[in-house]
Short mmCIF file of C-alpha atoms in Angstrom, two decimals:
data_model
loop_
_atom_site.label_atom_id
_atom_site.label_comp_id
_atom_site.label_asym_id
_atom_site.label_seq_id
_atom_site.Cartn_x
_atom_site.Cartn_y
_atom_site.Cartn_z
CA MET A 75 327.32 -38.21 114.15
CA THR A 76 330.16 -40.20 112.64
CA SER A 77 332.48 -40.60 115.60
CA THR A 78 332.27 -40.52 119.37
CA SER A 79 335.63 -38.72 119.43
CA THR A 80 333.69 -35.50 118.84
CA LEU A 81 331.87 -35.85 122.16
CA ALA A 82 332.93 -33.67 125.09
CA ALA A 83 331.45 -33.16 128.51
CA GLY A 84 328.77 -30.48 128.47
CA HIS A 85 326.89 -29.09 131.41
CA VAL A 86 325.80 -31.01 134.51
CA GLY A 87 322.26 -30.87 135.89
CA LEU A 88 321.71 -31.31 139.62
CA ASN A 89 318.44 -31.73 141.47
CA VAL A 90 318.34 -29.59 144.61
CA THR A 91 315.85 -29.33 147.46
CA ASP A 92 315.98 -25.53 147.83
CA LEU A 93 317.17 -23.35 144.97
CA GLY A 94 317.27 -20.32 147.26
CA ARG A 95 319.91 -22.11 149.36
CA SER A 96 321.84 -23.79 146.53
CA LEU A 97 322.06 -20.83 144.17
CA PRO A 98 324.21 -18.67 146.50
CA PHE A 99 326.44 -21.66 147.22
CA TYR A 100 327.24 -22.35 143.57
CA ALA A 101 327.23 -18.70 142.49
CA ASP A 102 328.99 -17.06 145.44
CA ALA A 103 331.10 -19.84 146.93
CA LEU A 104 332.19 -21.38 143.61
CA GLY A 105 332.10 -18.28 141.42
CA PHE A 106 329.48 -19.26 138.86
CA GLU A 107 327.44 -16.57 137.11
CA VAL A 108 323.67 -16.90 136.86
CA LEU A 109 322.98 -17.17 133.11
CA GLY A 110 319.26 -17.69 133.46
CA GLU A 111 316.67 -18.46 136.08
CA GLY A 112 313.11 -19.77 136.19
CA LYS A 113 311.04 -18.63 139.14
CA GLU A 114 307.64 -20.11 138.31
CA ASP A 115 306.20 -21.91 141.32
CA GLY A 116 306.83 -25.62 140.95
CA ARG A 117 309.36 -25.09 138.13
CA ARG A 118 312.28 -23.27 139.72
CA PHE A 119 315.69 -23.64 138.07
CA ALA A 120 318.92 -21.77 137.42
CA PHE A 121 321.53 -22.02 134.68
CA LEU A 122 325.05 -21.26 135.89
CA GLY A 123 328.29 -20.82 133.99
CA ARG A 124 331.29 -18.65 133.26
CA ASP A 125 331.85 -16.25 130.39
CA GLY A 126 328.39 -17.06 129.02
CA THR A 127 329.06 -20.82 128.78
CA LEU A 128 326.63 -23.09 130.60
CA ALA A 129 328.33 -25.38 133.12
CA LEU A 130 325.68 -26.28 135.69
CA ALA A 131 321.89 -26.41 135.80
CA LEU A 132 320.15 -26.51 139.17
CA TRP A 133 316.62 -27.94 139.26
CA GLN A 134 314.52 -27.53 142.41
CA GLN A 135 312.77 -30.89 142.28
CA ALA A 136 314.48 -33.10 144.85
CA GLY A 137 312.44 -34.29 147.79
CA SER A 138 315.44 -35.24 149.91
CA ALA A 139 319.20 -34.72 150.21
CA PHE A 140 321.87 -36.48 148.13
CA ASP A 141 322.03 -40.21 148.84
CA THR A 142 325.35 -42.00 148.30
CA THR A 143 323.57 -45.39 148.29
CA ARG A 144 321.47 -44.67 145.20
CA ALA A 145 322.53 -45.05 141.58
CA GLY A 146 323.35 -41.83 139.75
CA LEU A 147 325.81 -39.04 140.30
CA HIS A 148 328.83 -40.07 142.39
CA HIS A 149 330.52 -36.68 142.64
CA LEU A 150 331.10 -33.56 140.61
CA ALA A 151 334.70 -32.41 140.08
CA PHE A 152 335.92 -28.99 138.99
CA GLU A 153 339.46 -28.60 137.63
CA ALA A 154 341.53 -25.63 138.81
CA ALA A 155 344.57 -24.27 136.99
CA SER A 156 346.92 -24.83 139.93
CA ILE A 157 347.14 -26.23 143.44
CA ASP A 158 347.34 -22.62 144.68
CA ASP A 159 343.91 -22.02 143.13
CA VAL A 160 342.63 -25.13 144.95
CA ARG A 161 343.96 -23.78 148.25
CA ALA A 162 342.36 -20.38 147.59
CA ALA A 163 339.01 -22.11 146.97
CA GLU A 164 339.50 -24.11 150.17
CA ALA A 165 340.03 -20.93 152.20
CA ARG A 166 336.91 -19.32 150.71
CA LEU A 167 334.81 -22.43 151.37
CA LYS A 168 336.10 -22.74 154.96
CA ASP A 169 335.13 -19.11 155.59
CA LEU A 170 331.60 -20.05 154.47
CA GLY A 171 331.45 -23.03 156.84
CA VAL A 172 331.30 -25.69 154.12
CA ASP A 173 331.45 -29.35 155.19
CA PHE A 174 334.74 -30.98 154.07
CA ALA A 175 335.39 -34.71 153.69
CA TYR A 176 339.14 -34.37 154.37
CA ASP A 177 341.30 -31.78 156.05
CA GLY A 178 343.22 -29.80 153.43
CA VAL A 179 344.48 -30.79 150.02
CA VAL A 180 344.84 -34.53 149.55
CA ALA A 181 346.40 -36.53 146.70
CA HIS A 182 344.17 -38.56 144.40
CA ARG A 183 346.16 -41.62 145.42
CA GLU A 184 349.39 -42.30 147.25
CA GLY A 185 352.25 -40.47 145.47
CA ALA A 186 350.01 -38.86 142.82
CA ALA A 187 350.78 -35.40 141.49
CA SER A 188 347.07 -34.59 141.16
CA GLY A 189 344.85 -33.86 144.11
CA GLY A 190 342.44 -31.45 145.63
CA ILE A 191 339.75 -30.73 148.17
CA PHE A 192 336.59 -32.73 148.75
CA PHE A 193 333.44 -31.21 150.21
CA HIS A 194 329.63 -31.17 150.08
CA ASP A 195 327.02 -28.74 148.79
CA PRO A 196 323.97 -27.75 150.89
CA ASP A 197 322.15 -30.96 149.85
CA GLY A 198 325.15 -33.19 150.59
CA THR A 199 326.17 -33.65 146.95
CA ARG A 200 329.83 -34.62 146.86
CA LEU A 201 332.08 -32.06 145.16
CA GLU A 202 335.77 -31.81 144.35
CA ILE A 203 338.10 -29.03 143.23
CA TYR A 204 341.39 -30.44 142.00
CA ALA A 205 344.55 -29.56 140.12
CA PRO A 206 346.36 -31.97 137.78
CA SER A 207 349.67 -31.37 139.57
CA GLY A 208 351.08 -29.89 142.75
CA ALA A 209 349.74 -32.40 145.29
CA GLU A 210 352.84 -34.62 145.30
CA GLU A 211 353.60 -33.87 148.95
CA SER A 212 349.97 -34.15 150.09
CA PRO A 213 348.73 -37.23 151.93
CA ALA A 214 346.27 -39.69 150.42
CA PRO A 215 343.43 -40.77 152.75
CA SER A 216 343.71 -44.37 151.52
CA ALA A 217 346.65 -46.21 150.02
CA ALA A 218 344.36 -48.81 148.43
CA ALA A 219 341.63 -46.76 146.71
CA PRO A 220 341.29 -43.50 144.80
CA THR A 221 340.55 -40.60 147.14
CA CYS A 222 337.61 -39.42 145.05
CA GLY A 223 335.97 -42.83 145.17
CA PHE A 224 334.77 -43.13 148.75
CA PHE A 225 334.23 -39.79 150.42
#
């Protein structure tokens, strides 16, 4: 490799405690397709994506829920095309009883155009769906820190 400018984000791998619980959440609630799945006892996993492109790998190998005090993943953010798409995702997630960090769409910081919704998966992993614009009129939970930093 000659330059790091050729690097782009690839897929994300998450450890989960129960693939049978997490798979419907990511597939049904967030609209990912199952691209592949391993069902061997002790080696359960699922590859999820859209249009045949891998986006997320779930590995059933966690012994406990997400822990915000440990080093590693802070949160996983998904970009939507518009703030209307964010609100549609919010409605779908609310219907499923998902745990939200904030009520409704919030701005990434005070006065920012970008913003979204912040919620948790079945293991407590922090997730975000955001749009790059359209949140100008939405509140920011903190005037002093980025919204996505401390939820």
